[in-house]
Amino acid sequence: MRRIGVTVNGTRHDAEVEPRQLLVYFLREQLGLTGTPVGCDTSSCGACTVLLDGESVKSCTLLAVQADGGEISTIEGLATDGQLHPVQQAFHESHALQCGYCTPGMVMATVGLLEEHPHPSEEEIRRLLEGNLCRCTGYVNIVKAVKTAAAV
Amino acid sequence: MAVTEERVGTYIGRAVKRKEDARLLTGQTRWVENLSVQGTVWMAVVRSPFAHARINSVDAGRAREAEGVLAVFSGADLREEWAAGLPCAWPCTSDIRTPDHWPLASDKARFAGDGVAVVIAESRALAKDAAELVDVDYEPLPAVTDVEQAAAEGAPLVHDEFEDNGCYTWTLAAGEVDRLFSEAAVTVEERYRQQRLIPNAIEPRGVLAEPSPASGELTLYSATQIPHILRTTLSMVTGIPEAKLRVVAPDVGGGFGSKLNVYAEEALAIVLARRLGRPVKWIEERSENYLATIHGRDVVQEIELAATEEGKITAVRVRLLAAMGAYLQLVTPGIPILGAYLYSGAYDLQGYDFECRGVFTHTTPTDAYRGAGRPEATYAIERAVDALARKVGKDPAEIRRLNFISEFPATIASGLEIDSGDFHGALDKALELVGYDELRREQEERRSGRSQKQLGIGLSTYVEMCGLAPSRVLNALKYVAGGWDAAEVRCLPTGSVQVIIGTSPHGQGHATTFAQIVADRLGIDLDAVEVVHGDTMVAPLGMDTYGSRSLAVGGVALWHATEKILEKTKAIAAHQLEVSPDDLELDGGRFTVRGTDRSLSVSEAALQAWTGHNLPDGMEPGLEATYVYDPPNFSWPGGAHVCVVEVDRETGMVELRRYVAVDEVGKVVNPLVVDGQVHGGIAQGIGQALFEEAVYDEDGNLVTGSMLNYLVPSAAELIDFETDRVEAPSPTNPMGVKGVGETGTIASTPAVINAVVDALAPDGVTDVPLPAKPENVWRALQEAKGGAR
């Protein structure tokens, strides 16, 4: 077991983890943050995307020990004071989610995307979200939501 | 965090934002994986690495001694647990061969991924570790994964008890087909191969079985589309009385048909929870999903058209070879039958001759994948109609107009009745939206300039049958259950309304659209309506969600239930206001005595019905109503899709340029939700057209075994889809609604391939194998030029 310290959604956590523990299972099973789902085993689908030190990462691809000392944001921490984050709000307005399983990853990836590219073109949005798969929406309304959020 | 800003008024037809979004957007979700029960142990399945192998022995010794392991069972160890094998509910012919299908194989493994043993341990990781220690002695045997090879004489047998790999032959014939073909001025013969597809719901499957040993009750949480069908079938498989079995579909992350099944892992979790007295959990990994969850399509199609000189089609003849896979899952044999009536498309013709042969293969079983039989039918007829257009020298739009059914109701060649449609209107609108004439001009310029990138324009004008289904028709088709659905409306004394539905959504937005129906009819606030679903304990009646049936069957049931609420409210109002019911008029959920301001609303009646203080003599207290609706006909959506592509003649690369969909889906309850369904369907159909393909190697290994080498399209591969509608309300139900969940997938694949072939027509290309990946396009070009193959 290894001891790590991480800040998740503003709260500091010190924990013992198995060296092979993936970050996503640390979040889900040790911290009880089940908002981040797992959709594949090859880092392909992006459902598990979270922000680590402000950058979007696939939490199934990192070991928990690699996040030691880092600041992590997950879907649970995005809304503040009962107000949806502008990206969440834009997803709602644009009907950019159906089953909702890819949504936490898609929303976190969008937050990361807009940090780096505040005014992306449609082509950039499509290219930058390439690592996040959705099987329900055909991405039409996801792209619309990202544009809407960028305009806020 | 209230997310519905729509407050009052008429809700049906409005783009109401979804009630379910807030939870899904903030991570407050109840996927099966998120559920935890004290004392849960984990299950891991040991799967055959061979497509076909004799199981000589299963040595669980080392696994049993591993850390945290409670138990290990082979297929033979569990044989006594089963009251029945896994069910096939659609034995579509009287002489169909239905092999035994136990949740674990014990004599032979029949596909790569077939479960042969199961491990129970204290954690997910320990179960997985121990599964690798189970030592199975396999004797590999020859395997056959290709449907044509499997159908050939002398092929390795999937099931030794049958003399060949044939499962069934199903036929349908109407009209004088032979005469129509012999008299035809023009005939077209085409052959297509529907590749094997992997559904890829983004949430893999998962189960949690929670036993109550003293009472014998058991609750199964499953990522399923069909909690009600599961309760009935799993009761038969496990012997647990149906009344003691509760099935819950909590939040479910997509299905597309892949969760419309009764799976081995559901049965295993139940019997192991019963045997060990502990809650048992299993969460599928993605690569495991590619082996253990059903696949779609995998059909070889031969289609012939007979036509007049000008291209008026008179008859169609179809021969299919459909891969069943190694076993018959819930509706495996019936999938081609769902398409069997539609190979005449949206066209008026007289002769129909259809035959499908189901064939066993050493592969993961096939079953329903979005569209289920109807994308295959639409693909074949839409491609063949384009081939006919080329042969008689007509524009693809012109030949379609020449052949469209234009009067409704219409009895189609295969014998069913289309209740309403507007094929001409949809095509005209689609061509106008896409700017068809201008595109044809641009195409001509590129052709005459011998451009490297050629422009292709592809049409697909479809009709499909969904809204499954009239129970009597299902009986005639040898499906063993009914096609009705149920809804219950409970008007609570304090004004809010609980709606309990028998359909089980997994992304379709029922919490919103079904609430719209009730709020609209009862004249109450949308936020006062809560829709409950997916739990056999609270919603005892239902047939679940698949086949674009939820609105067209379940929604109509709900409409009727609200009518019963209104009738009872009216009776209470007449009694309390001391007038004849005829003196009352209904407006916005309130009955008013004509010409006065004396009135009673539904909400007020709910309180009155609850107290029971002043009801008409003999009236039952309470304001609630249930309705079970059995649709008298299928639902018949149709429409016209146009795809515009650029094809690089050097590299074979296909680039999507435009995609226009004009659908006729009856009355629309929520246009936002309908557009979303169409978008997603188109994306999956384009996935089949250009990207997706499950491939087995000669030994029967699934080469495309993970998301790394099976291309689920991302946003980068796709474009914006332009959607619009024409409306021909269904006269079959009082709401005028039709199904919409599968239309996009049904229409889009042929639109894309027709566009690719159209682009390369000057090079002599008449077909490109699915999927039209650069290699396949390039090879088709070389072949047409007479070069290397």
CSV table of N, CA, C and O in Angstrom, one decimal, chain A residues 20 25 28-29 34-35 37-42 44-45 47 75-76 79 82-84 88 91-95 97-104 107 122 125-127 129-130 132-141 143, chain B residues 1 3 17-18 21 24-27 31 33-34 124-125 129 198-200 202-204 253-254 256 285-287 369 506-507 672-673 676-677 679-680 683-684 692 706-708 712-721:
chain,number,residue,atom,x,y,z
A,20,ARG,N,-1.5,-0.6,-7.7
A,20,ARG,CA,-2.1,-0.9,-9.0
A,20,ARG,C,-3.5,-0.2,-9.1
A,20,ARG,O,-4.1,-0.3,-10.2
A,25,TYR,N,-10.9,4.2,-10.0
A,25,TYR,CA,-11.5,3.4,-8.9
A,25,TYR,C,-11.2,3.9,-7.6
A,25,TYR,O,-11.9,3.7,-6.6
A,28,ARG,N,-14.0,6.4,-7.3
A,28,ARG,CA,-15.3,5.8,-7.2
A,28,ARG,C,-15.4,5.0,-5.9
A,28,ARG,O,-16.4,5.1,-5.2
A,29,GLU,N,-14.4,4.2,-5.6
A,29,GLU,CA,-14.6,3.2,-4.6
A,29,GLU,C,-14.1,3.6,-3.2
A,29,GLU,O,-14.6,3.3,-2.2
A,34,THR,N,-19.0,8.4,-7.3
A,34,THR,CA,-19.4,7.5,-8.4
A,34,THR,C,-20.0,8.3,-9.6
A,34,THR,O,-20.4,7.7,-10.6
A,35,GLY,N,-19.9,9.6,-9.6
A,35,GLY,CA,-20.3,10.4,-10.8
A,35,GLY,C,-19.4,10.1,-12.0
A,35,GLY,O,-19.8,10.3,-13.1
A,37,PRO,N,-17.9,7.6,-14.4
A,37,PRO,CA,-18.1,6.2,-14.8
A,37,PRO,C,-17.0,5.7,-15.6
A,37,PRO,O,-16.1,6.4,-16.1
A,38,VAL,N,-17.0,4.4,-15.8
A,38,VAL,CA,-16.0,3.7,-16.6
A,38,VAL,C,-16.7,3.1,-17.9
A,38,VAL,O,-17.6,2.3,-17.7
A,39,GLY,N,-16.2,3.4,-19.1
A,39,GLY,CA,-16.8,2.9,-20.2
A,39,GLY,C,-16.0,1.9,-21.1
A,39,GLY,O,-16.5,1.2,-21.9
A,40,CYS,N,-14.7,1.9,-20.8
A,40,CYS,CA,-13.9,0.9,-21.6
A,40,CYS,C,-12.7,0.5,-20.8
A,40,CYS,O,-12.5,1.0,-19.7
A,41,ASP,N,-11.8,-0.3,-21.4
A,41,ASP,CA,-10.6,-0.7,-20.8
A,41,ASP,C,-9.4,-0.4,-21.6
A,41,ASP,O,-8.3,-1.0,-21.5
A,42,THR,N,-9.5,0.5,-22.6
A,42,THR,CA,-8.4,0.8,-23.5
A,42,THR,C,-8.2,2.3,-23.6
A,42,THR,O,-7.6,2.8,-24.6
A,44,SER,N,-10.2,4.5,-24.5
A,44,SER,CA,-10.8,5.0,-25.8
A,44,SER,C,-12.0,5.9,-25.7
A,44,SER,O,-12.2,6.8,-26.5
A,45,CYS,N,-12.8,5.6,-24.7
A,45,CYS,CA,-14.1,6.3,-24.7
A,45,CYS,C,-14.2,7.6,-24.0
A,45,CYS,O,-15.1,8.4,-24.2
A,47,ALA,N,-15.3,8.3,-21.0
A,47,ALA,CA,-16.3,8.5,-20.0
A,47,ALA,C,-15.8,8.9,-18.7
A,47,ALA,O,-16.5,9.6,-17.9
A,75,ILE,N,-17.1,15.6,-11.9
A,75,ILE,CA,-18.4,16.1,-12.2
A,75,ILE,C,-19.2,16.6,-11.0
A,75,ILE,O,-20.0,17.5,-11.0
A,76,GLU,N,-19.0,15.9,-9.9
A,76,GLU,CA,-19.7,16.3,-8.6
A,76,GLU,C,-19.4,17.7,-8.1
A,76,GLU,O,-20.2,18.3,-7.4
A,79,ALA,N,-21.0,22.0,-10.3
A,79,ALA,CA,-22.0,23.0,-10.0
A,79,ALA,C,-21.7,23.6,-8.6
A,79,ALA,O,-21.2,23.0,-7.7
A,82,GLY,N,-25.9,25.3,-6.0
A,82,GLY,CA,-27.1,24.9,-6.7
A,82,GLY,C,-27.2,25.4,-8.1
A,82,GLY,O,-28.3,25.3,-8.7
A,83,GLN,N,-26.2,26.0,-8.6
A,83,GLN,CA,-26.2,26.5,-10.0
A,83,GLN,C,-25.4,25.6,-10.9
A,83,GLN,O,-24.2,25.4,-10.6
A,84,LEU,N,-25.9,25.2,-12.0
A,84,LEU,CA,-25.2,24.4,-12.9
A,84,LEU,C,-24.0,25.2,-13.5
A,84,LEU,O,-24.2,26.4,-13.7
A,88,GLN,N,-22.5,22.6,-18.0
A,88,GLN,CA,-23.6,21.7,-17.7
A,88,GLN,C,-24.9,22.3,-18.2
A,88,GLN,O,-25.8,21.7,-18.8
A,91,PHE,N,-25.2,22.0,-21.9
A,91,PHE,CA,-25.6,20.6,-22.3
A,91,PHE,C,-27.1,20.4,-22.1
A,91,PHE,O,-27.8,19.8,-22.9
A,92,HIS,N,-27.6,20.9,-21.0
A,92,HIS,CA,-29.1,20.8,-20.7
A,92,HIS,C,-29.9,21.5,-21.8
A,92,HIS,O,-30.8,21.0,-22.4
A,93,GLU,N,-29.5,22.8,-22.1
A,93,GLU,CA,-30.3,23.6,-23.0
A,93,GLU,C,-30.3,23.0,-24.4
A,93,GLU,O,-31.2,23.1,-25.2
A,94,SER,N,-29.1,22.4,-24.8
A,94,SER,CA,-29.0,21.9,-26.1
A,94,SER,C,-29.4,20.5,-26.3
A,94,SER,O,-29.2,19.9,-27.4
A,95,HIS,N,-29.9,19.8,-25.3
A,95,HIS,CA,-30.2,18.4,-25.3
A,95,HIS,C,-29.0,17.6,-25.8
A,95,HIS,O,-29.1,16.8,-26.7
A,97,LEU,N,-27.4,15.4,-24.1
A,97,LEU,CA,-27.2,14.1,-23.4
A,97,LEU,C,-28.5,13.3,-23.6
A,97,LEU,O,-29.6,13.9,-23.6
A,98,GLN,N,-28.3,12.0,-23.7
A,98,GLN,CA,-29.5,11.1,-23.7
A,98,GLN,C,-29.4,10.2,-22.5
A,98,GLN,O,-30.0,10.4,-21.5
A,99,CYS,N,-28.6,9.1,-22.7
A,99,CYS,CA,-28.5,8.2,-21.6
A,99,CYS,C,-27.7,8.8,-20.4
A,99,CYS,O,-27.9,8.4,-19.3
A,100,GLY,N,-26.8,9.6,-20.8
A,100,GLY,CA,-26.0,10.3,-19.8
A,100,GLY,C,-24.7,9.6,-19.3
A,100,GLY,O,-24.0,10.2,-18.4
A,101,TYR,N,-24.4,8.5,-19.9
A,101,TYR,CA,-23.3,7.8,-19.3
A,101,TYR,C,-21.9,8.4,-19.8
A,101,TYR,O,-21.0,8.5,-19.0
A,102,CYS,N,-21.9,8.9,-21.0
A,102,CYS,CA,-20.7,9.6,-21.4
A,102,CYS,C,-20.6,11.0,-20.9
A,102,CYS,O,-19.6,11.7,-21.0
A,103,THR,N,-21.7,11.5,-20.3
A,103,THR,CA,-21.9,12.9,-20.0
A,103,THR,C,-20.8,13.5,-19.1
A,103,THR,O,-20.3,14.6,-19.3
A,104,PRO,N,-20.6,12.9,-17.9
A,104,PRO,CA,-19.6,13.4,-17.0
A,104,PRO,C,-18.2,13.7,-17.7
A,104,PRO,O,-17.6,14.7,-17.6
A,107,VAL,N,-18.6,16.5,-20.4
A,107,VAL,CA,-18.7,17.8,-19.7
A,107,VAL,C,-17.3,18.2,-19.2
A,107,VAL,O,-16.8,19.3,-19.5
A,122,GLU,N,-16.1,25.0,-35.0
A,122,GLU,CA,-16.8,23.6,-35.0
A,122,GLU,C,-15.8,22.5,-35.2
A,122,GLU,O,-15.8,21.5,-34.6
A,125,ILE,N,-13.7,21.9,-32.2
A,125,ILE,CA,-14.5,21.2,-31.1
A,125,ILE,C,-14.5,19.7,-31.5
A,125,ILE,O,-14.3,18.9,-30.6
A,126,ARG,N,-14.8,19.4,-32.7
A,126,ARG,CA,-14.9,18.0,-33.1
A,126,ARG,C,-13.6,17.3,-32.9
A,126,ARG,O,-13.5,16.1,-32.5
A,127,ARG,N,-12.5,18.0,-33.3
A,127,ARG,CA,-11.2,17.3,-33.2
A,127,ARG,C,-10.8,17.2,-31.7
A,127,ARG,O,-10.3,16.1,-31.3
A,129,LEU,N,-12.7,16.9,-29.1
A,129,LEU,CA,-13.5,15.9,-28.4
A,129,LEU,C,-13.4,14.5,-28.9
A,129,LEU,O,-14.1,13.6,-28.6
A,130,GLU,N,-12.4,14.3,-29.8
A,130,GLU,CA,-12.2,13.0,-30.5
A,130,GLU,C,-12.1,11.9,-29.5
A,130,GLU,O,-12.4,10.7,-29.7
A,132,ASN,N,-13.6,11.4,-26.7
A,132,ASN,CA,-14.8,11.1,-25.9
A,132,ASN,C,-15.9,10.6,-26.8
A,132,ASN,O,-16.4,11.3,-27.7
A,133,LEU,N,-16.3,9.4,-26.5
A,133,LEU,CA,-17.3,8.7,-27.4
A,133,LEU,C,-18.7,8.8,-26.8
A,133,LEU,O,-18.9,8.7,-25.6
A,134,CYS,N,-19.7,9.1,-27.7
A,134,CYS,CA,-21.1,9.1,-27.3
A,134,CYS,C,-21.8,8.3,-28.3
A,134,CYS,O,-21.5,8.4,-29.5
A,135,ARG,N,-22.7,7.4,-27.9
A,135,ARG,CA,-23.4,6.5,-28.8
A,135,ARG,C,-24.8,7.0,-29.0
A,135,ARG,O,-25.5,6.4,-29.9
A,136,CYS,N,-25.3,8.0,-28.3
A,136,CYS,CA,-26.7,8.4,-28.3
A,136,CYS,C,-26.9,9.6,-29.2
A,136,CYS,O,-27.9,9.6,-29.9
A,137,THR,N,-26.1,10.6,-29.2
A,137,THR,CA,-26.5,11.9,-29.7
A,137,THR,C,-26.0,12.2,-31.1
A,137,THR,O,-26.4,13.2,-31.7
A,138,GLY,N,-25.1,11.3,-31.6
A,138,GLY,CA,-24.5,11.7,-32.9
A,138,GLY,C,-23.7,13.0,-32.8
A,138,GLY,O,-23.3,13.5,-33.9
A,139,TYR,N,-23.4,13.5,-31.6
A,139,TYR,CA,-22.6,14.6,-31.3
A,139,TYR,C,-23.2,16.0,-31.8
A,139,TYR,O,-22.6,17.0,-31.5
A,140,VAL,N,-24.3,15.9,-32.6
A,140,VAL,CA,-24.8,17.2,-33.1
A,140,VAL,C,-25.0,18.2,-32.0
A,140,VAL,O,-24.6,19.4,-32.0
A,141,ASN,N,-25.8,17.8,-31.0
A,141,ASN,CA,-26.1,18.7,-29.9
A,141,ASN,C,-25.0,18.9,-28.9
A,141,ASN,O,-25.0,19.9,-28.2
A,143,VAL,N,-21.8,19.3,-29.9
A,143,VAL,CA,-21.1,20.4,-30.5
A,143,VAL,C,-21.8,21.7,-30.3
A,143,VAL,O,-21.2,22.7,-30.0
B,1,MET,N,-32.2,22.9,-8.0
B,1,MET,CA,-31.7,23.0,-9.4
B,1,MET,C,-32.9,22.6,-10.4
B,1,MET,O,-32.8,21.7,-11.2
B,3,VAL,N,-34.8,22.4,-13.5
B,3,VAL,CA,-34.3,22.7,-14.9
B,3,VAL,C,-35.5,22.8,-15.9
B,3,VAL,O,-35.2,23.0,-17.1
B,17,LYS,N,-37.3,21.1,-22.2
B,17,LYS,CA,-36.0,20.6,-21.8
B,17,LYS,C,-36.2,19.4,-20.8
B,17,LYS,O,-37.1,19.5,-20.0
B,18,ARG,N,-35.3,18.5,-20.8
B,18,ARG,CA,-35.5,17.2,-20.1
B,18,ARG,C,-35.4,17.3,-18.6
B,18,ARG,O,-34.5,17.9,-18.1
B,21,ASP,N,-32.2,15.5,-16.9
B,21,ASP,CA,-30.8,16.0,-17.1
B,21,ASP,C,-30.1,16.4,-15.9
B,21,ASP,O,-28.9,16.1,-15.8
B,24,LEU,N,-28.2,13.6,-14.3
B,24,LEU,CA,-27.2,13.0,-15.1
B,24,LEU,C,-26.0,14.0,-15.3
B,24,LEU,O,-24.9,13.6,-15.5
B,25,LEU,N,-26.3,15.3,-15.2
B,25,LEU,CA,-25.3,16.3,-15.5
B,25,LEU,C,-24.4,16.6,-14.2
B,25,LEU,O,-23.4,17.2,-14.3
B,26,THR,N,-24.9,16.1,-13.1
B,26,THR,CA,-24.2,16.4,-11.8
B,26,THR,C,-23.6,15.1,-11.2
B,26,THR,O,-23.1,15.2,-10.1
B,27,GLY,N,-23.7,14.0,-11.9
B,27,GLY,CA,-23.1,12.8,-11.4
B,27,GLY,C,-23.9,12.1,-10.3
B,27,GLY,O,-23.4,11.2,-9.6
B,31,TRP,N,-26.2,4.1,-11.9
B,31,TRP,CA,-25.8,3.0,-12.8
B,31,TRP,C,-25.6,1.8,-11.9
B,31,TRP,O,-25.3,1.9,-10.7
B,33,GLU,N,-23.3,-0.1,-11.6
B,33,GLU,CA,-21.9,-0.1,-10.9
B,33,GLU,C,-21.9,0.8,-9.7
B,33,GLU,O,-21.1,0.6,-8.8
B,34,ASN,N,-22.8,1.8,-9.6
B,34,ASN,CA,-22.7,2.7,-8.5
B,34,ASN,C,-23.5,2.1,-7.3
B,34,ASN,O,-23.4,2.7,-6.2
B,124,ARG,N,-13.6,-7.1,-6.7
B,124,ARG,CA,-13.5,-7.2,-8.2
B,124,ARG,C,-12.2,-7.7,-8.6
B,124,ARG,O,-12.0,-8.7,-9.4
B,125,ALA,N,-11.1,-7.1,-8.0
B,125,ALA,CA,-9.8,-7.5,-8.5
B,125,ALA,C,-9.4,-8.9,-8.1
B,125,ALA,O,-8.8,-9.6,-8.9
B,129,ASP,N,-8.3,-11.8,-10.6
B,129,ASP,CA,-7.1,-12.5,-10.4
B,129,ASP,C,-7.3,-14.1,-10.4
B,129,ASP,O,-6.6,-14.8,-11.0
B,198,ILE,N,-20.9,-4.3,-33.5
B,198,ILE,CA,-21.0,-4.4,-32.1
B,198,ILE,C,-21.7,-3.2,-31.5
B,198,ILE,O,-21.3,-2.1,-31.9
B,199,PRO,N,-22.7,-3.4,-30.8
B,199,PRO,CA,-23.6,-2.3,-30.4
B,199,PRO,C,-22.9,-1.2,-29.6
B,199,PRO,O,-23.2,0.0,-29.9
B,200,ASN,N,-22.1,-1.5,-28.7
B,200,ASN,CA,-21.3,-0.4,-28.0
B,200,ASN,C,-22.2,0.6,-27.2
B,200,ASN,O,-21.9,1.8,-27.3
B,202,ILE,N,-22.5,2.8,-24.3
B,202,ILE,CA,-21.3,3.3,-23.6
B,202,ILE,C,-21.2,2.7,-22.1
B,202,ILE,O,-20.1,2.6,-21.6
B,203,GLU,N,-22.3,2.4,-21.5
B,203,GLU,CA,-22.3,1.7,-20.3
B,203,GLU,C,-22.2,0.2,-20.6
B,203,GLU,O,-23.2,-0.3,-21.2
B,204,PRO,N,-21.2,-0.5,-20.2
B,204,PRO,CA,-21.2,-2.0,-20.4
B,204,PRO,C,-22.3,-2.5,-19.5
B,204,PRO,O,-22.9,-1.8,-18.7
B,253,GLY,N,-27.2,3.0,-19.1
B,253,GLY,CA,-26.5,3.9,-20.1
B,253,GLY,C,-26.5,3.4,-21.5
B,253,GLY,O,-25.5,2.9,-22.0
B,254,GLY,N,-27.6,3.5,-22.1
B,254,GLY,CA,-27.8,3.1,-23.5
B,254,GLY,C,-28.0,1.6,-23.7
B,254,GLY,O,-27.7,0.8,-22.8
B,256,PHE,N,-29.6,0.1,-27.3
B,256,PHE,CA,-29.5,-0.1,-28.8
B,256,PHE,C,-29.8,-1.6,-29.1
B,256,PHE,O,-29.3,-2.1,-30.1
B,285,GLU,N,-16.4,-5.7,-18.4
B,285,GLU,CA,-15.4,-4.8,-19.0
B,285,GLU,C,-15.7,-4.7,-20.5
B,285,GLU,O,-16.4,-5.5,-21.1
B,286,ARG,N,-15.2,-3.6,-21.1
B,286,ARG,CA,-15.5,-3.4,-22.5
B,286,ARG,C,-15.0,-4.5,-23.4
B,286,ARG,O,-15.8,-4.9,-24.3
B,287,SER,N,-13.8,-5.0,-23.2
B,287,SER,CA,-13.4,-6.0,-24.1
B,287,SER,C,-14.2,-7.3,-23.9
B,287,SER,O,-14.4,-8.1,-24.8
B,369,TYR,N,-30.0,-5.3,-32.9
B,369,TYR,CA,-29.2,-4.1,-32.8
B,369,TYR,C,-29.9,-3.0,-33.5
B,369,TYR,O,-30.4,-3.2,-34.6
B,506,HIS,N,-33.7,4.2,-21.4
B,506,HIS,CA,-32.2,4.2,-21.1
B,506,HIS,C,-31.6,5.3,-22.0
B,506,HIS,O,-30.6,5.0,-22.7
B,507,GLY,N,-32.2,6.5,-21.9
B,507,GLY,CA,-31.7,7.6,-22.7
B,507,GLY,C,-32.8,8.3,-23.5
B,507,GLY,O,-32.6,9.4,-24.0
B,672,LEU,N,-37.4,18.3,-29.5
B,672,LEU,CA,-36.0,18.2,-29.1
B,672,LEU,C,-35.6,16.7,-28.9
B,672,LEU,O,-34.5,16.3,-29.4
B,673,VAL,N,-36.4,15.9,-28.3
B,673,VAL,CA,-36.1,14.5,-28.1
B,673,VAL,C,-36.1,13.8,-29.4
B,673,VAL,O,-35.3,12.9,-29.7
B,676,GLY,N,-33.0,14.4,-31.3
B,676,GLY,CA,-31.9,13.7,-30.7
B,676,GLY,C,-31.9,12.2,-31.1
B,676,GLY,O,-30.9,11.7,-31.4
B,677,GLN,N,-33.1,11.6,-31.1
B,677,GLN,CA,-33.2,10.2,-31.5
B,677,GLN,C,-32.7,10.1,-33.0
B,677,GLN,O,-32.0,9.1,-33.3
B,679,HIS,N,-30.7,12.1,-34.7
B,679,HIS,CA,-29.2,12.3,-34.8
B,679,HIS,C,-28.5,11.1,-34.4
B,679,HIS,O,-27.5,10.7,-35.1
B,680,GLY,N,-28.8,10.5,-33.3
B,680,GLY,CA,-28.1,9.3,-32.8
B,680,GLY,C,-28.2,8.1,-33.8
B,680,GLY,O,-27.3,7.4,-34.0
B,683,ALA,N,-26.0,8.6,-36.8
B,683,ALA,CA,-24.6,8.4,-36.5
B,683,ALA,C,-24.3,6.9,-36.5
B,683,ALA,O,-23.3,6.5,-37.0
B,684,GLN,N,-25.2,6.1,-36.0
B,684,GLN,CA,-25.0,4.6,-35.9
B,684,GLN,C,-25.0,4.0,-37.3
B,684,GLN,O,-24.3,3.1,-37.7
B,692,GLU,N,-17.6,0.8,-39.0
B,692,GLU,CA,-17.6,-0.3,-38.0
B,692,GLU,C,-17.6,-1.6,-38.7
B,692,GLU,O,-18.3,-1.8,-39.7
B,706,SER,N,-11.5,-4.8,-29.1
B,706,SER,CA,-11.6,-3.7,-28.1
B,706,SER,C,-11.9,-2.5,-28.9
B,706,SER,O,-11.9,-2.4,-30.1
B,707,MET,N,-12.2,-1.4,-28.2
B,707,MET,CA,-12.5,-0.1,-28.8
B,707,MET,C,-11.3,0.5,-29.6
B,707,MET,O,-11.4,1.4,-30.3
B,708,LEU,N,-10.1,-0.2,-29.4
B,708,LEU,CA,-8.9,0.3,-30.1
B,708,LEU,C,-9.0,-0.1,-31.6
B,708,LEU,O,-8.5,0.7,-32.4
B,712,VAL,N,-15.8,3.0,-33.2
B,712,VAL,CA,-17.0,3.7,-32.9
B,712,VAL,C,-16.7,5.2,-33.3
B,712,VAL,O,-15.8,5.8,-32.8
B,713,PRO,N,-17.6,5.8,-34.2
B,713,PRO,CA,-17.2,7.1,-34.6
B,713,PRO,C,-17.3,8.1,-33.5
B,713,PRO,O,-18.1,8.1,-32.6
B,714,SER,N,-16.3,9.0,-33.6
B,714,SER,CA,-16.3,10.2,-32.6
B,714,SER,C,-16.8,11.4,-33.3
B,714,SER,O,-17.1,11.4,-34.5
B,715,ALA,N,-16.8,12.5,-32.6
B,715,ALA,CA,-17.3,13.8,-33.2
B,715,ALA,C,-16.5,14.1,-34.4
B,715,ALA,O,-17.0,14.8,-35.4
B,716,ALA,N,-15.2,13.7,-34.4
B,716,ALA,CA,-14.3,14.1,-35.5
B,716,ALA,C,-14.6,13.4,-36.8
B,716,ALA,O,-14.3,13.9,-37.9
B,717,GLU,N,-15.2,12.3,-36.7
B,717,GLU,CA,-15.6,11.5,-38.0
B,717,GLU,C,-16.9,12.0,-38.6
B,717,GLU,O,-17.2,11.6,-39.7
B,718,LEU,N,-17.7,12.7,-37.8
B,718,LEU,CA,-19.1,13.0,-38.2
B,718,LEU,C,-19.2,14.5,-38.5
B,718,LEU,O,-18.3,15.3,-38.2
B,719,ILE,N,-20.4,14.8,-39.0
B,719,ILE,CA,-20.7,16.2,-39.3
B,719,ILE,C,-22.1,16.6,-38.7
B,719,ILE,O,-22.7,15.7,-38.1
B,720,ASP,N,-22.4,17.8,-38.9
B,720,ASP,CA,-23.8,18.3,-38.4
B,720,ASP,C,-24.8,17.6,-39.3
B,720,ASP,O,-24.6,17.4,-40.5
B,721,PHE,N,-25.9,17.1,-38.7
B,721,PHE,CA,-27.0,16.5,-39.5
B,721,PHE,C,-28.1,17.5,-39.5
B,721,PHE,O,-28.5,18.1,-38.5
